[in-house]
Each structure stands twice: as structure tokens, then as C-alpha cells.
Tab-separated table of C-alpha atoms in Angstrom:
chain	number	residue	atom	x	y	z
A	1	UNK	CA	-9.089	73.832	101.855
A	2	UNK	CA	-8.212	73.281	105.663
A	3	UNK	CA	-5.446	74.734	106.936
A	4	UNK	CA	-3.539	71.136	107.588
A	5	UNK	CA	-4.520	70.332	103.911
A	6	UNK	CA	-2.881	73.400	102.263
A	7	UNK	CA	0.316	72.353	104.388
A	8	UNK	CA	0.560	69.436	102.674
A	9	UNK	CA	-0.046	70.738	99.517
A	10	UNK	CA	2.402	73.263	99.879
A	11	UNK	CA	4.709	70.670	101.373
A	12	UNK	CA	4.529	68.410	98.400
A	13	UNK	CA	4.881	71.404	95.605
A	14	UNK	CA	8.292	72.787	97.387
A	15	UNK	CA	9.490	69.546	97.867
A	16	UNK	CA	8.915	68.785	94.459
A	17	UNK	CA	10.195	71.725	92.753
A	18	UNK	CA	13.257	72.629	95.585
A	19	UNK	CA	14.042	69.492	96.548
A	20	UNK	CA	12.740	67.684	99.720
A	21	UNK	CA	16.236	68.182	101.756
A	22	UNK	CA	16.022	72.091	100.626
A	23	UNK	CA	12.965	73.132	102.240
A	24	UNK	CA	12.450	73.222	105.654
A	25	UNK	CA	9.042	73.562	107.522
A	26	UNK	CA	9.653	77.279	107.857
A	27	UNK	CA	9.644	77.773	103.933
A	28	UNK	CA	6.886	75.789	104.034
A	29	UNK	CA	4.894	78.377	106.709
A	30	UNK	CA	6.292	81.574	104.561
A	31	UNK	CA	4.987	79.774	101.063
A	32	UNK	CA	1.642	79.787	103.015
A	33	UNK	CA	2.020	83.295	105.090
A	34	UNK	CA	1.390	81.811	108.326
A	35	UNK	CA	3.339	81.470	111.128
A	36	UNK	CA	5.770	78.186	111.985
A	37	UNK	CA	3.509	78.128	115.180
A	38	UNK	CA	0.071	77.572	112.849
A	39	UNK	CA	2.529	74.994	111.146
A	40	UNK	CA	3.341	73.082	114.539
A	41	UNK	CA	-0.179	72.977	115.621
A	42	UNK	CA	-0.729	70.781	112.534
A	43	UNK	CA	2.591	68.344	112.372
A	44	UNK	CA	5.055	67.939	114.712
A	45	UNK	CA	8.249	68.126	112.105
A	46	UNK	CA	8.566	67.615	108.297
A	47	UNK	CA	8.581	63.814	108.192
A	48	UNK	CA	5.325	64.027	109.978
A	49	UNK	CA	4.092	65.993	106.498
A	50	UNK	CA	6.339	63.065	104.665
A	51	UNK	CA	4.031	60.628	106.253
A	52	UNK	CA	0.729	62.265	105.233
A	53	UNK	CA	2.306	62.807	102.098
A	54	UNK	CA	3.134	59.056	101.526
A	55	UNK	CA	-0.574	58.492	102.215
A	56	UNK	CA	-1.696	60.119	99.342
A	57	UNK	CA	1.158	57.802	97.608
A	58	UNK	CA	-0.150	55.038	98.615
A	59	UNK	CA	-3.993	55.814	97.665
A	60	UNK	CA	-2.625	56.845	94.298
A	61	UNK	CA	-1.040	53.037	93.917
A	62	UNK	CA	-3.967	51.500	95.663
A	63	UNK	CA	-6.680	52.816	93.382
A	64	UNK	CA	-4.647	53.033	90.113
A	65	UNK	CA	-3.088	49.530	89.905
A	66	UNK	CA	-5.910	47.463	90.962
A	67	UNK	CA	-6.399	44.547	88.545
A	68	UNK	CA	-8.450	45.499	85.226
A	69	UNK	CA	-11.696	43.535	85.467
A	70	UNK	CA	-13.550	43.965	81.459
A	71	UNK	CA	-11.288	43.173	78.603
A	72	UNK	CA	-8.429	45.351	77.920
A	73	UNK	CA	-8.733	48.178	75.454
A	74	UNK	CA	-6.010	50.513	74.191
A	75	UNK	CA	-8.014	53.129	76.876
A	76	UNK	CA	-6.822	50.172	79.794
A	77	UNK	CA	-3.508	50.596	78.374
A	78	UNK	CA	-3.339	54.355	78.615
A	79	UNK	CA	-4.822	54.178	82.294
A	80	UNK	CA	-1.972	52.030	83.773
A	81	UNK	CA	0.677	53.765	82.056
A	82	UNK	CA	-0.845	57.492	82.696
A	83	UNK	CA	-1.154	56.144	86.561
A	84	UNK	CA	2.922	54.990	86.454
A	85	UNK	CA	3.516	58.634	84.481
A	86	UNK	CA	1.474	60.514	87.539
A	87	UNK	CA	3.113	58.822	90.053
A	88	UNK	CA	6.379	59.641	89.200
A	89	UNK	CA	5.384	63.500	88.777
A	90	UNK	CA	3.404	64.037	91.939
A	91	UNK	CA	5.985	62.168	93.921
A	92	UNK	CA	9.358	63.096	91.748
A	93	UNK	CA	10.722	64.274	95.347
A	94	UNK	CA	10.417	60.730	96.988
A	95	UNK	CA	11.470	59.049	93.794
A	96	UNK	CA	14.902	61.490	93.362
A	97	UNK	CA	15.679	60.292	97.261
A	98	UNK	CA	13.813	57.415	98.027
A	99	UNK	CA	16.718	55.923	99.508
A	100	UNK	CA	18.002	58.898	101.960
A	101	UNK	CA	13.932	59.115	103.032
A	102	UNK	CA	13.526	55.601	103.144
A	103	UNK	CA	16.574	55.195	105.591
A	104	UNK	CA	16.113	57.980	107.813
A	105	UNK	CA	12.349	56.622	109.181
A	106	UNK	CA	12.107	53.380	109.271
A	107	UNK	CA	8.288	53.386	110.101
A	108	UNK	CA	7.639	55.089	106.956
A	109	UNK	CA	9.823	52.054	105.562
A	110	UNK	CA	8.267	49.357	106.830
A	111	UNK	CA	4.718	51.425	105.525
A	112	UNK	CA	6.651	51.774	101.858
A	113	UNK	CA	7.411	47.898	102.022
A	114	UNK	CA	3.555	46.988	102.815
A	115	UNK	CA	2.377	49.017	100.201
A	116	UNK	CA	5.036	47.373	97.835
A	117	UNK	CA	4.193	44.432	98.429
A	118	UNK	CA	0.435	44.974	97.614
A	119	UNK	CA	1.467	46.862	94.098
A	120	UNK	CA	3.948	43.553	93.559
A	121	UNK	CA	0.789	41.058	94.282
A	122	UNK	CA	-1.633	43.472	92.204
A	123	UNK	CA	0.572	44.018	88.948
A	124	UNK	CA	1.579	40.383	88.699
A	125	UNK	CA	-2.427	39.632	88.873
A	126	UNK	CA	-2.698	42.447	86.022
A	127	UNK	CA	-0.233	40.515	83.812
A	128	UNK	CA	-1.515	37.394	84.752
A	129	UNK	CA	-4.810	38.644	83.654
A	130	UNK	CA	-3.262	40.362	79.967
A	131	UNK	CA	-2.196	37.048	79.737
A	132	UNK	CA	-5.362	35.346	80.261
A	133	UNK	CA	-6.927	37.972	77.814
A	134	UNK	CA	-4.146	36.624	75.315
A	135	UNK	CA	-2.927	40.379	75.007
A	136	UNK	CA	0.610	39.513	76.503
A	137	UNK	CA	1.951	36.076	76.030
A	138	UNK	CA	4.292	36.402	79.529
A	139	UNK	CA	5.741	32.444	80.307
A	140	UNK	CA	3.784	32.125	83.627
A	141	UNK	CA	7.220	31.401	85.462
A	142	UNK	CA	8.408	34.881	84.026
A	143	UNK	CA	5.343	36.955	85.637
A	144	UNK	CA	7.551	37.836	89.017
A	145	UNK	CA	10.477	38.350	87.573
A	146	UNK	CA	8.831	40.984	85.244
A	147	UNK	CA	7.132	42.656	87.683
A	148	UNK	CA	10.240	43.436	89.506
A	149	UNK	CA	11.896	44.579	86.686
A	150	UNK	CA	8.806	47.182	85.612
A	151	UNK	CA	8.659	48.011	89.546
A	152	UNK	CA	12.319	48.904	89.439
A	153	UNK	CA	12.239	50.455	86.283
A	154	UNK	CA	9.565	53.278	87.577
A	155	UNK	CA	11.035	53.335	90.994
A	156	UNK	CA	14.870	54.336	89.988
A	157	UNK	CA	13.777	56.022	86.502
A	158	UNK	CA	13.850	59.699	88.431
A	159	UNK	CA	17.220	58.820	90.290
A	160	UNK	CA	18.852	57.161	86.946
A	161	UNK	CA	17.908	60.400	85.115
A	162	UNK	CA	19.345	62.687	87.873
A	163	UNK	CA	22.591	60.834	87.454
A	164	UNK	CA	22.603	61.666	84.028
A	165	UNK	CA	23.013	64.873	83.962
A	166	UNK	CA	24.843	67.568	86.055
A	167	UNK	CA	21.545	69.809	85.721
A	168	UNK	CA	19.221	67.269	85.736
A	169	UNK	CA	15.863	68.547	84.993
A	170	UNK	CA	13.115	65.865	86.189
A	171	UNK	CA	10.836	67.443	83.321
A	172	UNK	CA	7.453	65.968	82.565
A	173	UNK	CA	9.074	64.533	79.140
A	174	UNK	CA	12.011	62.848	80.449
A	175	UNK	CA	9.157	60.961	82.940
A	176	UNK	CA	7.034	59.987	79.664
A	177	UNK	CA	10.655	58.671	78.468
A	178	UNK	CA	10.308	56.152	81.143
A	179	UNK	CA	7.093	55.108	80.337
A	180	UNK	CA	8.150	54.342	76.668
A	181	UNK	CA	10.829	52.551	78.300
A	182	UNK	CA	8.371	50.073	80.188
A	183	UNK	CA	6.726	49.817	76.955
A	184	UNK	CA	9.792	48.539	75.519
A	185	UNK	CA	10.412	45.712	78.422
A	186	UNK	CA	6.657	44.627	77.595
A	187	UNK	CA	6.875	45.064	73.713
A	188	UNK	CA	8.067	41.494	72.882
A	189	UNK	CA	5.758	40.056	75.445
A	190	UNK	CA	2.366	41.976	73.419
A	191	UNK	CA	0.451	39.498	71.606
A	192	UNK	CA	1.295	39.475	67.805
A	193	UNK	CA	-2.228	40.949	66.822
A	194	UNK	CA	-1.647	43.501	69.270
A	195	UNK	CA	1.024	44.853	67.106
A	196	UNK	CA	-1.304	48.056	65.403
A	197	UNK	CA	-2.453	48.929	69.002
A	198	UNK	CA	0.955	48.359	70.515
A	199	UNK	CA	2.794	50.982	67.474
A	200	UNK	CA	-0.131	53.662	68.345
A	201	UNK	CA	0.840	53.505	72.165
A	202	UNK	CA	4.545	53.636	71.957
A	203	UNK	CA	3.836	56.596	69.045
A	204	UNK	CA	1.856	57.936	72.094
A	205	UNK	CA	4.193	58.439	74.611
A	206	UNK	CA	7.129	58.715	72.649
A	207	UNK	CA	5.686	62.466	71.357
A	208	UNK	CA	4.792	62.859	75.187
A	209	UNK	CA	8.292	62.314	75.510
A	210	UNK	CA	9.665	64.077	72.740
A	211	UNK	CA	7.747	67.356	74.047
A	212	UNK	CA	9.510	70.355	75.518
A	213	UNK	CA	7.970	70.663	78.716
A	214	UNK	CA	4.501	72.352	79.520
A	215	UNK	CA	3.622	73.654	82.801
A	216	UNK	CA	1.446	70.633	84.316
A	217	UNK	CA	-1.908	70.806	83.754
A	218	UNK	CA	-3.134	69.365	87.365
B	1	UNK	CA	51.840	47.340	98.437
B	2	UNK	CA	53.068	50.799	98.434
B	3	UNK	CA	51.020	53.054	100.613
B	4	UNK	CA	49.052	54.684	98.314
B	5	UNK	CA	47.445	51.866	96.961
B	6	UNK	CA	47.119	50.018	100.094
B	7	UNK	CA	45.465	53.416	101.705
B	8	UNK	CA	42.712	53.244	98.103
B	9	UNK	CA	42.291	49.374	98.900
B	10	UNK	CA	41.456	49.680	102.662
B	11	UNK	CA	39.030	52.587	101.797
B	12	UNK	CA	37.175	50.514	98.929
B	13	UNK	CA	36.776	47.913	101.489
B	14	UNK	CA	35.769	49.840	104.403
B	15	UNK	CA	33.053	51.681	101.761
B	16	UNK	CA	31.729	48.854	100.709
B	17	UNK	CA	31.592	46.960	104.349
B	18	UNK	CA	30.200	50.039	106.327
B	19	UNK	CA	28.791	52.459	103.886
B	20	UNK	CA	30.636	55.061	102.256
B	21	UNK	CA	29.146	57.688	104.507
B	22	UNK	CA	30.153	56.510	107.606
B	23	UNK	CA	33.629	56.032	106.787
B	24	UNK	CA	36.104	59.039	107.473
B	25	UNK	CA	39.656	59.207	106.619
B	26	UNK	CA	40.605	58.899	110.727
B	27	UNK	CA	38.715	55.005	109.826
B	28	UNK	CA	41.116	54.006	107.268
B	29	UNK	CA	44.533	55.272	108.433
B	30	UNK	CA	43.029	53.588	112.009
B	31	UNK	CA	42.742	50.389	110.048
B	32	UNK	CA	45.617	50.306	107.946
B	33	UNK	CA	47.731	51.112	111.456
B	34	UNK	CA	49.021	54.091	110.228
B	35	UNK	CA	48.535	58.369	111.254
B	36	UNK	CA	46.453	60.359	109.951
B	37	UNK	CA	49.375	62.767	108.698
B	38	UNK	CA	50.633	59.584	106.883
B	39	UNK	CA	47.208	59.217	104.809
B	40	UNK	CA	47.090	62.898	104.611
B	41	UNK	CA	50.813	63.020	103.018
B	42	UNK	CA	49.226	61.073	100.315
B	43	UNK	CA	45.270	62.698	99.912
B	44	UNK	CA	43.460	65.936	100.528
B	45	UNK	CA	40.530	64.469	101.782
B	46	UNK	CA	38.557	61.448	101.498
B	47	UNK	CA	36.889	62.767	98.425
B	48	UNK	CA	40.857	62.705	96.816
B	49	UNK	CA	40.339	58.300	97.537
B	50	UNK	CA	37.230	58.428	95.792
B	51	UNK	CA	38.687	59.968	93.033
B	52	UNK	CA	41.528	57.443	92.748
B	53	UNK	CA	38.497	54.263	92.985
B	54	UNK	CA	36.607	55.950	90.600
B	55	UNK	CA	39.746	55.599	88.208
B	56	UNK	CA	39.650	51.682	88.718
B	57	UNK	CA	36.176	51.985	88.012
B	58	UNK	CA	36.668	53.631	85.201
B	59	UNK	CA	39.446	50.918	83.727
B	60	UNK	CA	37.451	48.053	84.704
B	61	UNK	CA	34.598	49.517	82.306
B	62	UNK	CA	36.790	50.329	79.707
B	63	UNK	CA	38.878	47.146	79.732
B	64	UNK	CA	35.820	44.591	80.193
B	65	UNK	CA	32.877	45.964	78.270
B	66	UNK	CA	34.662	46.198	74.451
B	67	UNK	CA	32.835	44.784	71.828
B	68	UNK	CA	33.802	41.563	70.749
B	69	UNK	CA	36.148	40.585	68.132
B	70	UNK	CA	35.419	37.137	67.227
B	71	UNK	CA	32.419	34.847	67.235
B	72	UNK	CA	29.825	34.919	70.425
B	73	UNK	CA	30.586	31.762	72.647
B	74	UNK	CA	28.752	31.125	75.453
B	75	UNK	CA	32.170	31.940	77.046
B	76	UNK	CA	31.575	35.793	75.568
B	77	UNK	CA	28.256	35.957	77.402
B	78	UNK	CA	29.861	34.781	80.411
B	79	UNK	CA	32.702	37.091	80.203
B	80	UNK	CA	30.558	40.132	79.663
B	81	UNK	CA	27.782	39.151	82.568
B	82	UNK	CA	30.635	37.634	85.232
B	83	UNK	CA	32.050	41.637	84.169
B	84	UNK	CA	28.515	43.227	85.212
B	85	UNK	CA	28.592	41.316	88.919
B	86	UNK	CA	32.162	42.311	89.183
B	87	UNK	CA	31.457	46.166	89.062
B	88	UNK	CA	28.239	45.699	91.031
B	89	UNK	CA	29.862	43.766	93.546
B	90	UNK	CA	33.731	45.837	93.732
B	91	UNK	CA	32.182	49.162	93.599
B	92	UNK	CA	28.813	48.485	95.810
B	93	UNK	CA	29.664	51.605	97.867
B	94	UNK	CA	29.519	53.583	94.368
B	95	UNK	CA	26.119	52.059	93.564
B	96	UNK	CA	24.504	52.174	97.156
B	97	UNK	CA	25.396	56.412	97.235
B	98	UNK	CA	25.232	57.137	93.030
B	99	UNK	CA	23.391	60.041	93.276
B	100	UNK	CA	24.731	61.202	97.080
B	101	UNK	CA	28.260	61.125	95.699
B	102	UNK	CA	27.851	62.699	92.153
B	103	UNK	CA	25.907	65.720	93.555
B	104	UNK	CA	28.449	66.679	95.871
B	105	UNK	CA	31.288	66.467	93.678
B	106	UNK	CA	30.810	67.859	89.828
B	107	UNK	CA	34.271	67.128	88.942
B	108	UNK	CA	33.461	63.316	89.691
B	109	UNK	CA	30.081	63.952	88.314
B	110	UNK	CA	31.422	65.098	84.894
B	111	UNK	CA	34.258	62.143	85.177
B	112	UNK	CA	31.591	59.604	85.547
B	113	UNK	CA	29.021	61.157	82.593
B	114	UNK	CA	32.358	61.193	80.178
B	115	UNK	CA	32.298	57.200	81.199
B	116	UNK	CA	29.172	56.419	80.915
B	117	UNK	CA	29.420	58.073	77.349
B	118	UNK	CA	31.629	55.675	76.421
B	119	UNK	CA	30.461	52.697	77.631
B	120	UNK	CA	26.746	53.352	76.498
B	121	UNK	CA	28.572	53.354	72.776
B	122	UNK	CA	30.914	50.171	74.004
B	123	UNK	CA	27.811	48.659	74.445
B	124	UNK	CA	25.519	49.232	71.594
B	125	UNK	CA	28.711	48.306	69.164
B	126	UNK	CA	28.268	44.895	71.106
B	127	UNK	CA	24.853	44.972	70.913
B	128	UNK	CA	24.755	45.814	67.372
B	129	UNK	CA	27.416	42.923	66.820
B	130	UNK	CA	25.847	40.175	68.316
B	131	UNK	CA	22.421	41.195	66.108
B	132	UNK	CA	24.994	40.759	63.181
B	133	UNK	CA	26.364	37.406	64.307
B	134	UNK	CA	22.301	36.262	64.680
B	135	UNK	CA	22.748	36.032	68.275
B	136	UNK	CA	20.236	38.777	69.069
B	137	UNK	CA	17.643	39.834	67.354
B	138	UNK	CA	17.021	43.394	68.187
B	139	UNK	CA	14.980	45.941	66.010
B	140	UNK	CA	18.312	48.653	64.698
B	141	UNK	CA	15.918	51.414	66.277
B	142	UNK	CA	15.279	49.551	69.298
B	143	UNK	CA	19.105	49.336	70.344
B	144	UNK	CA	19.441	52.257	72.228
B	145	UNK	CA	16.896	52.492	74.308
B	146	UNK	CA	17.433	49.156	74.999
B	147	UNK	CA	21.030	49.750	75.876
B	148	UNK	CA	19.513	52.128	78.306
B	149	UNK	CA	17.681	50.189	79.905
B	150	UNK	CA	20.246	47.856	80.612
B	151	UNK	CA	22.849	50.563	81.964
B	152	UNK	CA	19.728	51.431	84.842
B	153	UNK	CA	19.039	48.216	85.516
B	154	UNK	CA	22.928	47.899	86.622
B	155	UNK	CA	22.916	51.513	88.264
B	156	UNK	CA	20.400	51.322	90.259
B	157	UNK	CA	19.996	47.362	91.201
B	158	UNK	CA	22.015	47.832	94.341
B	159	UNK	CA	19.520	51.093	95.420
B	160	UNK	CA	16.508	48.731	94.397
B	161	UNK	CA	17.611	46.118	96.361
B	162	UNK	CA	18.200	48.468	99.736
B	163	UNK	CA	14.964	50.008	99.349
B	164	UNK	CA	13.697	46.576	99.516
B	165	UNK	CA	13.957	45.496	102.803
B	166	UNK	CA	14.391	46.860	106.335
B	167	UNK	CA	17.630	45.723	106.702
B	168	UNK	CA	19.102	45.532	103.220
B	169	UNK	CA	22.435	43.129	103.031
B	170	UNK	CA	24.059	43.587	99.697
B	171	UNK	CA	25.200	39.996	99.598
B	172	UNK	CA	26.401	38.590	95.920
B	173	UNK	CA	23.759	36.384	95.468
B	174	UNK	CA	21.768	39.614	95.163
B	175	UNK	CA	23.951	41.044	92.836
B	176	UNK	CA	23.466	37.750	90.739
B	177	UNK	CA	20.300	38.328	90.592
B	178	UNK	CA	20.556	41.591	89.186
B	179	UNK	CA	22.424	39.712	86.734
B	180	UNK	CA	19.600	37.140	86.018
B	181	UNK	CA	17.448	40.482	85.750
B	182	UNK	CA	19.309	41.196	83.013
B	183	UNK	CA	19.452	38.445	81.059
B	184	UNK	CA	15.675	38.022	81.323
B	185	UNK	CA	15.184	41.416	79.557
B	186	UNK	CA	17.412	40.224	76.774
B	187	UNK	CA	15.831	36.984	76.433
B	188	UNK	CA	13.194	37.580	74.290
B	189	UNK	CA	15.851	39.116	71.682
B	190	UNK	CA	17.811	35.964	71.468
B	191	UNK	CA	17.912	34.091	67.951
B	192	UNK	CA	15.476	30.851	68.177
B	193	UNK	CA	18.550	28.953	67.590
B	194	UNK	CA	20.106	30.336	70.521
B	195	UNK	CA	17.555	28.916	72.713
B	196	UNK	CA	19.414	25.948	75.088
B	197	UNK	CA	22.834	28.213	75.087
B	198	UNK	CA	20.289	30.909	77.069
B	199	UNK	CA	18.380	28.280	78.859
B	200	UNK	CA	21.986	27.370	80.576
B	201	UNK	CA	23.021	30.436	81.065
B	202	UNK	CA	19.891	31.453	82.712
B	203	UNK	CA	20.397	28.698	84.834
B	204	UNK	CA	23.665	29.242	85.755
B	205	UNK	CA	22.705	32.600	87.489
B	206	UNK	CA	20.111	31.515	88.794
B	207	UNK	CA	21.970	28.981	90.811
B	208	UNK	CA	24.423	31.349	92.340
B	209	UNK	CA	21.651	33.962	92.880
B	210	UNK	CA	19.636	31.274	94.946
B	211	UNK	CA	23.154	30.417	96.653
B	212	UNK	CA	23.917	31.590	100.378
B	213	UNK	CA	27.017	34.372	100.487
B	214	UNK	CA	29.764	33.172	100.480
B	215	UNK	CA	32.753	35.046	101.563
B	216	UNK	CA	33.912	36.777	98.078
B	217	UNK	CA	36.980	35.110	96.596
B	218	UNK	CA	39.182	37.958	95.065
């Protein structure tokens, strides 16, 4: 790995684990035993590393989210909701302070909306098409209003949780909690002879959720 | 007035006008036309107000989110949603900061969990109620995490709605659209029969969520 990529890499693991507004680009440099100077020559301050950071982000959204385009298995099922379970892991950081980072760059805000705005346009053709597929039975003047409620409900689910607790531990099982709950907002919508396929995936991630938690297997 | 309480008034205000962050004590005694040493006579610090919202907070959850006694009206559902914009909208400041303001104060922090406590039981007594009267229909092992979902929908609508946009203006009609938000998650546990008594009350939020702000009548 380049130099400039183990940065980031290093970035996004302290950030994760110590909190983004606990770890400054020095710890970063020490993690990585090399100087702040090697650091510098790569990114002119931390929210530079935010922004390269965010790209990965968005990639992750881009390529996970993108409408299904064969008929929708239980194996569709577990990619969506395995892409909305790694997204809130890799990025638990942004998620536990997306509005502090948000507010403090507004380029990388105006980046975040763009990219929200193409998840928004991208999961409402995804129901659309579950509908189509007669897997969900959504009302068609539901579709946005559902989308913003899933979109919230993974956004906030790291923050909600932190409020919850005066320890809170963003653990990889409290994250699978949220995905059962986004299950649950769906559930009624599932097609009634979805309902075997429907019990096996909320069984699925409710004993993801129910596990104590295992270092993550990257 | 006596001072106190006007001194907790202006602060709520200025909070929820300005940001809670950029509002020192200096601000309020400045606006209230009185010295600092007066304010200070009555609070420590600015973290002593909070304290003393928090409280009204606190009573306006107890007081407005007890299960019902008699039979659901569409009044009840009125009464209990009108109750949900009323917290979002008096205590935006609280909402906009959650996290912010709970991690730098554990005293609050624990204050607020003991709350939230009771109101998550407050409100799957109702919950469980409403199934009884055939008003709902919610699976018995469905109601808690359903409750759940519910409380972070209202905790973290007002964060949802800054990350949002650019230039994020916490108007009401916003906040009644949080409230639409949550009726459309309930919707598909209402009774059958219940179906034009939801219809209308769908509607009815949706009309003052599509409304321009209006200055908030008290």
C-alpha cells in the first residue's frame, strides 16, 4: 500500500475506534511511525483525509445500492441489507457526528447532499422495482415517503444508539439491530407469499444482532 | 414573571432561534436587559438553564404521552401527535445538539435515559391499548421494537432534517412532517375499519406540513 493510502486507512480505523474529534493528524503519523511532515506531504489537514475518506463512502453507496436488475432472491435481500450493515461499520465515525462534520465543511456538504440525492433516486427505483416483482406491495404514492424514512433510519441509527447509553458501545450487534429494524418498517409492505423468506431474514439478522460482538472480520 | 423563569424562557428561545451553541449566558441577561451578576445570582452556568428546560421537558413527556383511559377518538390521535410536534418544535435546540449536549453533561445524560425509560413504557402501554381497543393491529412481539422506532424517528427528525440541506431552517412545517413520518409507519398497523379516520388524519398533517411557517402561536 502507498504511503497516502495507509494514511487513510489509518485515518479511518482511529477515527472509528477513538472518535473522529479525538485523533488528530499527529496520532494519525505515530499510528503509522512516520513523521507529521510525511503526513503533510500527503493532505494538507484532517478534513482533507475526511474528504478522501467520504470518497470511499460514496463508492460504497454508489456500487451497493444500484437498482437490482434479475428477480429478487433471498441472496438480493441479504446484499442490500449487508451493504446498509457495512456502511454503518466502516463509516460509524461519520454516522456518530454527521452533523458536527457536516457543518464544519460545507463543500463536503454540498458533496454528502449529491450523493444523497443519487441513493434517494436509486432506492426508490429499488422499491419501485420489488414492487414491480410483486415482492413488496408499497402504494406507489408511499415509495418517497418510505425511502426517507429507511434513509433516516440508517443515517441516525449510530447517533440514536449513542444517546442511549452513557457508554455507548457502537458494537457490530447493536448495527445488525438496525438492520432488523428496517426490516420491520418493510415487513408489512413484503408480499404475503414472501412471508417464509421474510421470517428466515429477520431470524437472520436478529441472531446477528443478538451476538456478543466479534472482532470484524474485514 | 419572576426572574428565574423569565431568565429559563429567554434562554429556550434564544436556543432554539440561534443554536444552543452559540448562545452564552452574557446573550440572555443582554436580552432580558438585565447583568450578568443578576442571571448569575440565579445559575452557575448556562449548563444550570439547561438543566431547569430539561425539567419542562421532562413534564411535558410525562404529562402528554400517558396511555389512554377511555376509548380512541380521532381526538386521542390528535392529542398524542399535536403532543409529538409540540416537543419537537419547544425543545428544537434539544433535538438539533442531542448527542453534543448529553456527552458533555452525564448528570443530564442519566436524567434524560431515566426519561426516556419511562416514556418508552408510557408508550408501549398505549400501544398495547389501542391493539386492545382494535385500533392497531400490531404483532404483541412486534411492539417494542416498534415503539423504538418511533422514539428515533422523533429524536433524530430535527438532525435528519439539518443534515438535509445547506442551509437547514427548522421551520414547523418540517416538524409536521416528521409527524406525517410517523403516522405513515403506523399506517399499515391500523384496523381495516379504521381506514377513513387515518385517511383524515393523514391528511390533516399533510396540509400543515405543505403549509409556509407561520410565526408559532404559543
Amino acid at each position: 500500500m502507498k504511503t497516502k493510502e495507509r494514511i487513510i486507512s489509518a485515518a479511518l480505523l482511529l477515527f472509528n475506534e477513538q472518535g473522529e474529534a479525538n485523533v488528530t493528524t499527529n496520532h494519525i503519523a505515530a499510528h503509522l511511525g512516520i513523521s507529521p511532515g510525511n503526513l503533510y506531504y500527503h493532505f494538507r489537514n484532517k478534513n482533507d483525509i475526511i474528504h478522501c475518506i467520504f470518497l470511499q463512502y460514496r463508492d460504497h453507496l454508489r456500487n451497493s445500492f444500484t437498482p437490482i436488475k434479475g428477480p429478487a432472491s433471498p441472496a438480493v435481500w441479504v446484499h442490500y441489507l449487508d451493504a446498509i450493515f457495512y456502511v454503518m461499520w466502516e463509516f460509524r465515525f461519520f454516522y456518530a457526528n454527521l452533523n458536527d462534520i457536516l457543518r464544519r465543511d460545507s463543500e463536503l456538504h454540498s458533496q454528502y447532499l449529491a450523493v444523497q440525492q443519487e441513493l434517494t433516486v436509486n432506492l426508490q427505483l429499488l422499491l419501485r422495482e420489488l414492487n414491480r416483482q410483486c415482492v413488496l406491495v408499497i402504494p406507489d404514492n408511499e415509495i418517497d415517503e418510505l425511502t426517507e424514512v429507511l434513509k433516516m433510519l440508517v443515517s441516525f441509527w449510530v447517533s440514536y444508539q449513542s444517546a442511549q447509553s452513557l457508554n455507548p458501545q457502537i458494537s457490530q450487534s447493536v448495527l445488525y439491530k438496525g438492520v432488523s429494524r428496517i426490516l420491520l418498517v418493510l415487513k408489512p409492505y413484503f408480499h404475503p407469499k414472501q412471508g417464509s423468506e421474510l421470517t428466515q431474514l429477520m431470524a437472520h439478522y436478529q441472531t446477528l444482532a443478538a451476538k456478543p460482538s466479534d472482532p470484524f472480520h474485514k
